Amino acid sequence: MKTIASRPLGQIETSMALMHQLNGSTQTTSLLSVGGTLTAEIINQAAAALHARHPLLHSRIEERADALHFCADVPFEHIAVQCLPSRTGTTQSQLLEQQLDQVLDPSRQLWRLLVLSDVQATQHLLLLTCHHAIVDAVSLVQLLDEFLDDCERLCSGLTLQCDVEPLAAPLEAHLADASAPAPMCATPPGLPYLQTLALEQRTTGVSRLLLQRSLSNHLQRMAGQQQLSLNSLLAGALLKSAEDIGCGPQLRIGTAISLRQRAARTISRSSIGCYIGVAHQCLNVADRALLDLATDYQQQLRASLPMQALRQPDIGLSARRQGIDRLRQQQGFSQGIALTNHGNIHFSPRQHLHVHDYVNVASRVAGNFAVAVHVTRFQGCLSLCFTFAKPLMSETQIHLLQRKLLRALLSLNPVSEVTS
């Protein structure tokens, strides 16, 4: 009898799974714009090879004895892989919204793939949607790169290599043994939005702000001159702008931190899994300059980083469920803003296929973040994807936030180049 790979979920994986179950989903979607001839047969063969190679991709989540487990027994036939004609008149933001609002059932599958192709089958949009318990930003790029590698081999008439990877260990296997409580920051009063609106009545909003290469490079230089990371400069502008749209003078910001290089045991970039921590800061933003806010954010974030690489006490599945349920019931956006910076995105060069664009989004429609911003830098351009829960936050508010953010960045006197 064939042994089915299985293991309990780690703490970050469990949190992602419970948030998905109780708080409107934690799934994430990456959109890749690709040029080159791809047929439905090639796409399905490459997707099947990807599924076979990684146990987390042929896993589902089940509960056993007050713990959640990955059970790697999902056949490829159960995975939704679709190859369809391009949807005329549908924007990339609308496609991303649709994928986030089509919630995965983790008891059946943890990922899916949609490929939209033009009539000539030479221009394609690949939308990879995954449950956040099995991927982080690095994993998403790794999976897409592997998928394109397999497509490239098939386009060249070669056979695929399908050696199965071992089931990835949870984050705890890589953390330091020392244990300490996570630092807590004050939670400001909730904002008076329609938080009582049922999850079923909420949808995901996506709006992208794309900063062209000249502006992106200028901001990078400005950040360096101020001894700031580009992430901190963006955070300062975001916090400053969020106050202007009514998010209050004291704003909580949650920042996703990759622990692949910070953990006691370094995690390979090729390891598929969710290896992140979330650092929270609460900053007073009233009457403060952008650079002052950015500096404060960077200092608080750096101070919290050592805590992220320590094992935290496991509070158990029932206590986690109760905490998430309390979060959902709160009458306001308890965490304000989420900021995730995926950094520079690179895909391997290929003869038959060419990557033109990359976008990533994730969202929870529970609305415990007023807005989540996903930042990527691809081919020199800086992409900021804003996700939000409609109608808790309106598109009008998001567009105002983007305009104010852009104005704050342009106040640093860069060359003005932006598209949205």
CSV table of C-alpha atoms in Angstrom, one decimal:
chain,number,residue,atom,x,y,z
A,1,MET,CA,0.0,0.0,0.0
A,2,LYS,CA,1.3,3.4,-0.9
A,3,THR,CA,2.1,5.7,2.1
A,4,ILE,CA,0.3,9.0,1.9
A,5,ALA,CA,2.5,12.0,3.1
A,6,SER,CA,0.9,13.7,6.0
A,7,ARG,CA,1.9,16.1,8.8
A,8,PRO,CA,0.3,18.6,11.2
A,9,LEU,CA,0.2,22.2,10.2
A,10,GLY,CA,2.7,24.6,11.9
A,11,GLN,CA,1.5,27.7,13.7
A,12,ILE,CA,1.6,30.1,10.8
A,13,GLU,CA,0.0,27.5,8.5
A,14,THR,CA,-2.7,26.9,11.1
A,15,SER,CA,-3.4,30.6,11.4
A,16,MET,CA,-3.7,30.9,7.7
A,17,ALA,CA,-6.0,27.9,7.5
A,18,LEU,CA,-8.3,29.3,10.3
A,19,MET,CA,-8.4,32.8,8.8
A,20,HIS,CA,-9.4,31.2,5.5
A,21,GLN,CA,-12.1,29.2,7.2
A,22,LEU,CA,-13.4,31.8,9.6
A,23,ASN,CA,-12.5,35.2,8.2
A,24,GLY,CA,-13.3,35.1,4.5
A,25,SER,CA,-10.2,33.4,3.0
A,26,THR,CA,-6.5,33.9,3.0
A,27,GLN,CA,-5.9,32.8,-0.5
A,28,THR,CA,-3.5,34.6,-2.8
A,29,THR,CA,-3.4,35.0,-6.6
A,30,SER,CA,-0.5,35.8,-8.9
A,31,LEU,CA,-1.0,37.0,-12.4
A,32,LEU,CA,1.7,36.5,-15.0
A,33,SER,CA,1.5,38.0,-18.5
A,34,VAL,CA,3.4,35.7,-20.9
A,35,GLY,CA,4.2,35.8,-24.6
A,36,GLY,CA,4.8,32.6,-26.6
A,37,THR,CA,2.8,29.7,-28.1
A,38,LEU,CA,1.1,27.6,-25.4
A,39,THR,CA,-1.5,25.0,-26.1
A,40,ALA,CA,-4.1,23.6,-23.6
A,41,GLU,CA,-2.3,20.2,-23.8
A,42,ILE,CA,1.1,21.8,-22.8
A,43,ILE,CA,-0.6,23.8,-20.0
A,44,ASN,CA,-2.3,20.7,-18.6
A,45,GLN,CA,0.9,18.5,-18.8
A,46,ALA,CA,3.0,21.2,-17.1
A,47,ALA,CA,0.3,21.7,-14.4
A,48,ALA,CA,0.1,17.9,-13.8
A,49,ALA,CA,3.9,17.8,-13.4
A,50,LEU,CA,3.9,20.7,-10.9
A,51,HIS,CA,1.1,18.9,-8.9
A,52,ALA,CA,3.0,15.6,-8.8
A,53,ARG,CA,6.3,17.2,-7.8
A,54,HIS,CA,5.1,19.1,-4.7
A,55,PRO,CA,3.2,17.3,-1.9
A,56,LEU,CA,1.7,20.5,-0.7
A,57,LEU,CA,0.1,20.9,-4.1
A,58,HIS,CA,-1.6,17.5,-3.9
A,59,SER,CA,-2.6,18.0,-0.3
A,60,ARG,CA,-5.9,19.0,1.4
A,61,ILE,CA,-6.4,20.1,5.0
A,62,GLU,CA,-8.3,18.0,7.5
A,63,GLU,CA,-8.8,18.2,11.3
A,64,ARG,CA,-7.6,15.3,13.5
A,65,ALA,CA,-7.5,15.3,17.3
A,66,ASP,CA,-7.7,19.1,17.8
A,67,ALA,CA,-5.1,19.8,15.1
A,68,LEU,CA,-5.1,20.5,11.4
A,69,HIS,CA,-3.1,18.2,9.1
A,70,PHE,CA,-2.0,18.2,5.5
A,71,CYS,CA,-3.0,15.0,3.8
A,72,ALA,CA,-1.2,14.6,0.4
A,73,ASP,CA,-3.7,12.4,-1.4
A,74,VAL,CA,-5.5,14.8,-3.9
A,75,PRO,CA,-5.4,13.5,-7.5
A,76,PHE,CA,-4.7,16.0,-10.2
A,77,GLU,CA,-8.1,15.4,-11.7
A,78,HIS,CA,-9.6,17.3,-8.6
A,79,ILE,CA,-7.5,20.4,-9.3
A,80,ALA,CA,-9.2,23.1,-11.3
A,81,VAL,CA,-7.0,23.9,-14.3
A,82,GLN,CA,-8.7,25.9,-17.0
A,83,CYS,CA,-7.5,27.1,-20.4
A,84,LEU,CA,-10.0,29.6,-21.8
A,85,PRO,CA,-10.1,32.4,-24.4
A,86,SER,CA,-9.1,35.9,-23.3
A,87,ARG,CA,-12.0,37.9,-21.8
A,88,THR,CA,-12.4,41.0,-23.9
A,89,GLY,CA,-13.1,44.1,-21.8
A,90,THR,CA,-12.1,42.5,-18.5
A,91,THR,CA,-9.3,44.3,-16.7
A,92,GLN,CA,-6.4,42.6,-14.8
A,93,SER,CA,-7.8,44.0,-11.6
A,94,GLN,CA,-11.3,42.5,-12.3
A,95,LEU,CA,-9.7,39.1,-13.0
A,96,LEU,CA,-7.8,39.2,-9.7
A,97,GLU,CA,-11.0,40.2,-7.9
A,98,GLN,CA,-12.8,37.2,-9.4
A,99,GLN,CA,-10.0,34.8,-8.4
A,100,LEU,CA,-10.0,36.1,-4.8
A,101,ASP,CA,-13.7,35.9,-4.5
A,102,GLN,CA,-13.8,32.3,-5.8
A,103,VAL,CA,-12.8,30.8,-2.4
A,104,LEU,CA,-10.9,27.6,-2.4
A,105,ASP,CA,-12.3,24.7,-0.4
A,106,PRO,CA,-9.2,23.4,1.5
A,107,SER,CA,-10.8,20.1,2.3
A,108,ARG,CA,-10.6,19.4,-1.5
A,109,GLN,CA,-7.8,21.4,-3.0
A,110,LEU,CA,-5.2,24.1,-2.1
A,111,TRP,CA,-4.6,25.6,-5.5
A,112,ARG,CA,-5.9,26.2,-9.0
A,113,LEU,CA,-4.7,27.6,-12.3
A,114,LEU,CA,-6.5,29.7,-14.9
A,115,VAL,CA,-4.9,30.5,-18.3
A,116,LEU,CA,-6.5,33.0,-20.7
A,117,SER,CA,-5.1,33.0,-24.2
A,118,ASP,CA,-5.7,35.2,-27.3
A,119,VAL,CA,-7.0,33.7,-30.5
A,120,GLN,CA,-3.5,33.0,-31.8
A,121,ALA,CA,-2.5,31.3,-28.5
A,122,THR,CA,0.6,33.6,-28.3
A,123,GLN,CA,-0.4,36.0,-25.5
A,124,HIS,CA,-1.5,34.6,-22.2
A,125,LEU,CA,-2.5,35.6,-18.7
A,126,LEU,CA,-1.7,32.9,-16.1
A,127,LEU,CA,-3.6,33.2,-12.8
A,128,LEU,CA,-2.2,30.9,-10.1
A,129,THR,CA,-4.4,30.9,-7.0
A,130,CYS,CA,-3.1,29.2,-3.8
A,131,HIS,CA,-4.2,28.8,-0.2
A,132,HIS,CA,-1.8,30.9,1.9
A,133,ALA,CA,-1.0,28.0,4.2
A,134,ILE,CA,1.1,26.4,1.4
A,135,VAL,CA,2.9,29.4,-0.2
A,136,ASP,CA,4.6,32.7,0.5
A,137,ALA,CA,5.9,35.3,-2.0
A,138,VAL,CA,9.0,33.3,-2.8
A,139,SER,CA,7.0,30.1,-3.3
A,140,LEU,CA,4.6,31.7,-5.7
A,141,VAL,CA,7.5,32.8,-8.0
A,142,GLN,CA,9.2,29.5,-7.6
A,143,LEU,CA,6.0,27.6,-8.7
A,144,LEU,CA,5.4,29.8,-11.6
A,145,ASP,CA,9.0,29.5,-12.7
A,146,GLU,CA,8.8,25.7,-12.5
A,147,PHE,CA,5.6,25.8,-14.5
A,148,LEU,CA,7.2,27.9,-17.2
A,149,ASP,CA,10.2,25.6,-17.2
A,150,ASP,CA,8.0,22.6,-17.9
A,151,CYS,CA,6.1,24.5,-20.6
A,152,GLU,CA,9.4,25.4,-22.2
A,153,ARG,CA,10.6,21.8,-22.2
A,154,LEU,CA,7.4,20.7,-23.8
A,155,CYS,CA,7.6,23.5,-26.4
A,156,SER,CA,11.1,22.2,-27.2
A,157,GLY,CA,9.8,18.6,-27.6
A,158,LEU,CA,11.5,17.3,-24.4
A,159,THR,CA,10.1,15.1,-21.7
A,160,LEU,CA,9.3,16.4,-18.2
A,161,GLN,CA,11.2,15.6,-15.0
A,162,CYS,CA,8.8,14.8,-12.2
A,163,ASP,CA,10.9,13.8,-9.2
A,164,VAL,CA,8.7,14.3,-6.1
A,165,GLU,CA,10.0,16.7,-3.5
A,166,PRO,CA,9.7,15.8,0.2
A,167,LEU,CA,6.8,17.3,2.2
A,168,ALA,CA,8.2,20.7,3.3
A,169,ALA,CA,8.7,21.1,7.1
A,170,PRO,CA,6.7,23.8,8.9
A,171,LEU,CA,8.3,27.1,9.9
A,172,GLU,CA,8.9,25.8,13.5
A,173,ALA,CA,11.5,23.4,12.2
A,174,HIS,CA,13.7,26.4,11.2
A,175,LEU,CA,13.2,28.7,14.2
A,176,ALA,CA,15.5,29.2,17.2
A,177,ASP,CA,14.7,27.2,20.3
A,178,ALA,CA,14.3,30.2,22.5
A,179,SER,CA,10.7,31.1,23.3
A,180,ALA,CA,9.4,34.6,24.0
A,181,PRO,CA,6.0,36.3,23.8
A,182,ALA,CA,5.5,38.4,20.7
A,183,PRO,CA,5.8,42.1,21.3
A,184,MET,CA,2.3,43.7,21.3
A,185,CYS,CA,1.4,47.2,20.3
A,186,ALA,CA,-1.6,49.2,21.3
A,187,THR,CA,-4.7,48.7,19.1
A,188,PRO,CA,-6.3,52.0,18.3
A,189,PRO,CA,-10.1,52.4,18.3
A,190,GLY,CA,-11.9,50.7,15.4
A,191,LEU,CA,-13.1,52.8,12.6
A,192,PRO,CA,-16.9,53.2,12.1
A,193,TYR,CA,-17.3,51.2,8.9
A,194,LEU,CA,-20.0,48.7,8.1
A,195,GLN,CA,-18.2,46.0,10.0
A,196,THR,CA,-21.4,44.2,10.9
A,197,LEU,CA,-22.1,43.4,7.3
A,198,ALA,CA,-22.1,39.6,6.8
A,199,LEU,CA,-19.1,38.0,5.1
A,200,GLU,CA,-21.4,36.8,2.3
A,201,GLN,CA,-22.3,40.4,1.4
A,202,ARG,CA,-18.7,41.4,1.0
A,203,THR,CA,-16.5,41.2,-2.1
A,204,THR,CA,-12.8,41.9,-2.8
A,205,GLY,CA,-11.7,45.1,-4.5
A,206,VAL,CA,-8.3,45.3,-6.3
A,207,SER,CA,-6.8,48.5,-7.6
A,208,ARG,CA,-3.2,48.7,-9.0
A,209,LEU,CA,-0.8,51.7,-9.0
A,210,LEU,CA,2.1,51.1,-11.3
A,211,LEU,CA,5.2,53.4,-11.0
A,212,GLN,CA,7.3,53.4,-14.1
A,213,ARG,CA,11.1,52.7,-14.0
A,214,SER,CA,12.2,56.4,-13.8
A,215,LEU,CA,10.1,57.1,-10.7
A,216,SER,CA,10.9,53.7,-9.2
A,217,ASN,CA,14.6,54.3,-9.5
A,218,HIS,CA,14.3,57.8,-8.1
A,219,LEU,CA,12.5,56.6,-5.1
A,220,GLN,CA,15.1,53.9,-4.6
A,221,ARG,CA,17.9,56.6,-4.6
A,222,MET,CA,15.9,58.9,-2.3
A,223,ALA,CA,15.4,56.1,0.2
A,224,GLY,CA,19.2,55.3,0.1
A,225,GLN,CA,20.1,59.0,0.6
A,226,GLN,CA,17.9,59.0,3.7
A,227,GLN,CA,19.3,55.7,5.0
A,228,LEU,CA,15.9,54.1,4.5
A,229,SER,CA,14.7,51.0,2.7
A,230,LEU,CA,12.3,51.6,-0.2
A,231,ASN,CA,9.8,49.6,1.8
A,232,SER,CA,10.0,52.1,4.7
A,233,LEU,CA,9.7,55.1,2.4
A,234,LEU,CA,6.5,53.5,0.9
A,235,ALA,CA,5.2,52.8,4.4
A,236,GLY,CA,5.7,56.4,5.5
A,237,ALA,CA,3.8,57.7,2.4
A,238,LEU,CA,1.1,55.1,2.9
A,239,LEU,CA,0.6,56.0,6.6
A,240,LYS,CA,0.6,59.7,5.9
A,241,SER,CA,-2.0,59.2,3.1
A,242,ALA,CA,-4.2,56.9,5.1
A,243,GLU,CA,-4.6,59.5,7.8
A,244,ASP,CA,-5.9,61.9,5.1
A,245,ILE,CA,-8.7,59.6,4.1
A,246,GLY,CA,-10.0,59.2,7.7
A,247,CYS,CA,-8.1,56.3,9.1
A,248,GLY,CA,-7.3,58.3,12.3
A,249,PRO,CA,-4.2,59.9,13.8
A,250,GLN,CA,-3.0,56.6,15.4
A,251,LEU,CA,-2.6,53.9,12.8
A,252,ARG,CA,-1.7,50.2,13.2
A,253,ILE,CA,0.3,48.6,10.3
A,254,GLY,CA,1.0,44.9,9.9
A,255,THR,CA,4.1,44.0,7.9
A,256,ALA,CA,4.7,40.5,6.4
A,257,ILE,CA,8.3,39.5,7.0
A,258,SER,CA,10.0,36.7,5.1
A,259,LEU,CA,11.9,34.4,7.5
A,260,ARG,CA,13.7,32.4,4.9
A,261,GLN,CA,17.1,34.1,5.6
A,262,ARG,CA,16.3,35.3,9.2
A,263,ALA,CA,15.5,31.9,10.7
A,264,ALA,CA,18.1,29.9,12.7
A,265,ARG,CA,18.1,27.3,10.0
A,266,THR,CA,18.0,29.1,6.6
A,267,ILE,CA,15.2,28.1,4.4
A,268,SER,CA,16.0,27.4,0.7
A,269,ARG,CA,14.3,29.6,-1.9
A,270,SER,CA,13.3,26.4,-3.7
A,271,SER,CA,11.3,25.2,-0.6
A,272,ILE,CA,7.6,25.5,-1.2
A,273,GLY,CA,5.7,26.7,1.9
A,274,CYS,CA,4.6,29.6,4.0
A,275,TYR,CA,7.7,31.0,5.9
A,276,ILE,CA,6.6,34.4,7.1
A,277,GLY,CA,6.1,36.3,10.3
A,278,VAL,CA,3.9,39.4,10.8
A,279,ALA,CA,5.2,42.4,12.6
A,280,HIS,CA,2.8,45.0,14.0
A,281,GLN,CA,3.5,48.6,14.7
A,282,CYS,CA,1.2,51.3,15.9
A,283,LEU,CA,2.3,54.8,14.8
A,284,ASN,CA,1.1,58.3,15.6
A,285,VAL,CA,0.8,59.9,12.2
A,286,ALA,CA,-0.7,63.2,13.1
A,287,ASP,CA,1.2,66.3,11.9
A,288,ARG,CA,4.3,64.3,11.0
A,289,ALA,CA,6.5,64.6,7.9
A,290,LEU,CA,6.7,61.6,5.6
A,291,LEU,CA,10.4,61.0,6.2
A,292,ASP,CA,9.9,61.1,9.9
A,293,LEU,CA,7.1,58.5,9.7
A,294,ALA,CA,9.3,56.3,7.4
A,295,THR,CA,12.2,56.5,9.9
A,296,ASP,CA,10.0,55.6,12.8
A,297,TYR,CA,8.4,52.7,10.9
A,298,GLN,CA,11.9,51.4,9.9
A,299,GLN,CA,13.2,51.6,13.5
A,300,GLN,CA,10.2,49.8,15.0
A,301,LEU,CA,10.2,47.2,12.3
A,302,ARG,CA,14.0,46.4,12.8
A,303,ALA,CA,13.5,46.2,16.6
A,304,SER,CA,10.8,43.6,16.2
A,305,LEU,CA,12.7,41.4,13.6
A,306,PRO,CA,14.6,39.3,16.2
A,307,MET,CA,11.3,38.3,17.8
A,308,GLN,CA,10.0,36.9,14.5
A,309,ALA,CA,12.7,34.2,14.3
A,310,LEU,CA,11.9,32.8,17.8
A,311,ARG,CA,9.5,30.0,18.6
A,312,GLN,CA,6.3,31.3,20.0
A,313,PRO,CA,4.1,29.3,22.5
A,314,ASP,CA,1.4,27.3,20.7
A,315,ILE,CA,-1.9,28.4,22.1
A,316,GLY,CA,-3.8,25.5,20.5
A,317,LEU,CA,-6.4,25.2,17.8
A,318,SER,CA,-9.5,26.0,20.0
A,319,ALA,CA,-7.9,29.2,21.4
A,320,ARG,CA,-6.9,30.3,17.9
A,321,ARG,CA,-10.4,29.8,16.6
A,322,GLN,CA,-11.8,31.9,19.5
A,323,GLY,CA,-9.3,34.7,18.9
A,324,ILE,CA,-10.1,34.9,15.2
A,325,ASP,CA,-13.8,34.8,15.9
A,326,ARG,CA,-13.3,37.8,18.3
A,327,LEU,CA,-11.4,39.6,15.6
A,328,ARG,CA,-14.2,39.1,13.2
A,329,GLN,CA,-16.8,40.4,15.6
A,330,GLN,CA,-15.0,43.7,16.3
A,331,GLN,CA,-16.7,46.8,15.1
A,332,GLY,CA,-13.8,48.3,13.2
A,333,PHE,CA,-10.7,47.7,11.2
A,334,SER,CA,-8.6,46.5,14.1
A,335,GLN,CA,-5.3,46.3,12.2
A,336,GLY,CA,-5.6,49.3,10.0
A,337,ILE,CA,-3.2,48.6,7.1
A,338,ALA,CA,-1.2,45.6,5.8
A,339,LEU,CA,2.0,46.0,3.8
A,340,THR,CA,3.7,43.2,2.0
A,341,ASN,CA,6.8,43.9,-0.1
A,342,HIS,CA,7.8,41.0,-2.3
A,343,GLY,CA,10.9,42.8,-3.5
A,344,ASN,CA,12.5,42.2,-7.0
A,345,ILE,CA,10.8,39.5,-9.0
A,346,HIS,CA,12.9,37.5,-11.5
A,347,PHE,CA,12.0,34.7,-13.9
A,348,SER,CA,14.5,32.6,-15.7
A,349,PRO,CA,15.1,33.7,-19.4
A,350,ARG,CA,13.6,31.3,-21.9
A,351,GLN,CA,13.7,30.8,-25.7
A,352,HIS,CA,10.0,30.1,-26.3
A,353,LEU,CA,8.3,32.1,-23.5
A,354,HIS,CA,8.7,35.7,-22.4
A,355,VAL,CA,7.3,37.1,-19.2
A,356,HIS,CA,5.9,40.7,-19.6
A,357,ASP,CA,4.3,41.4,-16.2
A,358,TYR,CA,3.8,40.0,-12.7
A,359,VAL,CA,1.2,41.0,-10.2
A,360,ASN,CA,0.3,39.4,-6.8
A,361,VAL,CA,-2.6,40.1,-4.4
A,362,ALA,CA,-4.1,38.5,-1.3
A,363,SER,CA,-7.1,39.6,0.8
A,364,ARG,CA,-9.5,38.7,3.5
A,365,VAL,CA,-13.0,40.0,3.0
A,366,ALA,CA,-13.5,40.1,6.8
A,367,GLY,CA,-12.1,43.6,6.6
A,368,ASN,CA,-9.8,43.5,9.6
A,369,PHE,CA,-7.4,45.4,7.4
A,370,ALA,CA,-8.8,48.6,5.9
A,371,VAL,CA,-6.5,48.1,3.0
A,372,ALA,CA,-3.7,45.6,2.2
A,373,VAL,CA,-0.9,46.8,-0.2
A,374,HIS,CA,1.2,44.2,-2.1
A,375,VAL,CA,4.4,45.7,-3.5
A,376,THR,CA,6.5,44.1,-6.3
A,377,ARG,CA,9.3,45.4,-8.4
A,378,PHE,CA,9.4,43.8,-11.9
A,379,GLN,CA,11.6,44.9,-14.8
A,380,GLY,CA,12.4,48.1,-13.0
A,381,CYS,CA,8.7,49.1,-12.4
A,382,LEU,CA,7.2,49.3,-9.0
A,383,SER,CA,3.7,47.8,-8.7
A,384,LEU,CA,1.5,48.6,-5.7
A,385,CYS,CA,-1.7,46.4,-5.6
A,386,PHE,CA,-4.3,47.7,-3.2
A,387,THR,CA,-6.9,45.1,-2.0
A,388,PHE,CA,-9.8,46.0,0.2
A,389,ALA,CA,-13.2,44.7,1.3
A,390,LYS,CA,-16.2,46.2,-0.5
A,391,PRO,CA,-18.4,47.9,0.7
A,392,LEU,CA,-16.4,48.3,3.9
A,393,MET,CA,-14.0,50.4,1.9
A,394,SER,CA,-15.1,52.0,-1.4
A,395,GLU,CA,-13.2,52.3,-4.6
A,396,THR,CA,-13.5,56.1,-4.3
A,397,GLN,CA,-11.6,56.0,-1.0
A,398,ILE,CA,-8.9,53.7,-2.5
A,399,HIS,CA,-8.5,56.0,-5.5
A,400,LEU,CA,-8.2,59.0,-3.1
A,401,LEU,CA,-5.6,57.0,-1.1
A,402,GLN,CA,-3.6,56.3,-4.2
A,403,ARG,CA,-3.7,59.9,-5.3
A,404,LYS,CA,-2.5,61.1,-1.9
A,405,LEU,CA,0.2,58.4,-1.8
A,406,LEU,CA,1.4,59.4,-5.2
A,407,ARG,CA,1.4,63.1,-4.3
A,408,ALA,CA,3.4,62.4,-1.2
A,409,LEU,CA,6.0,60.5,-3.2
A,410,LEU,CA,6.1,63.1,-5.9
A,411,SER,CA,6.7,65.7,-3.2
A,412,LEU,CA,10.2,64.2,-3.1
A,413,ASN,CA,10.7,65.8,-6.5
A,414,PRO,CA,11.0,62.7,-8.7
A,415,VAL,CA,10.4,62.5,-12.5
A,416,SER,CA,6.6,62.1,-12.8
A,417,GLU,CA,5.7,58.8,-14.5
A,418,VAL,CA,2.8,56.7,-13.3
A,419,THR,CA,0.0,54.5,-14.7
A,420,SER,CA,-2.9,52.9,-12.9
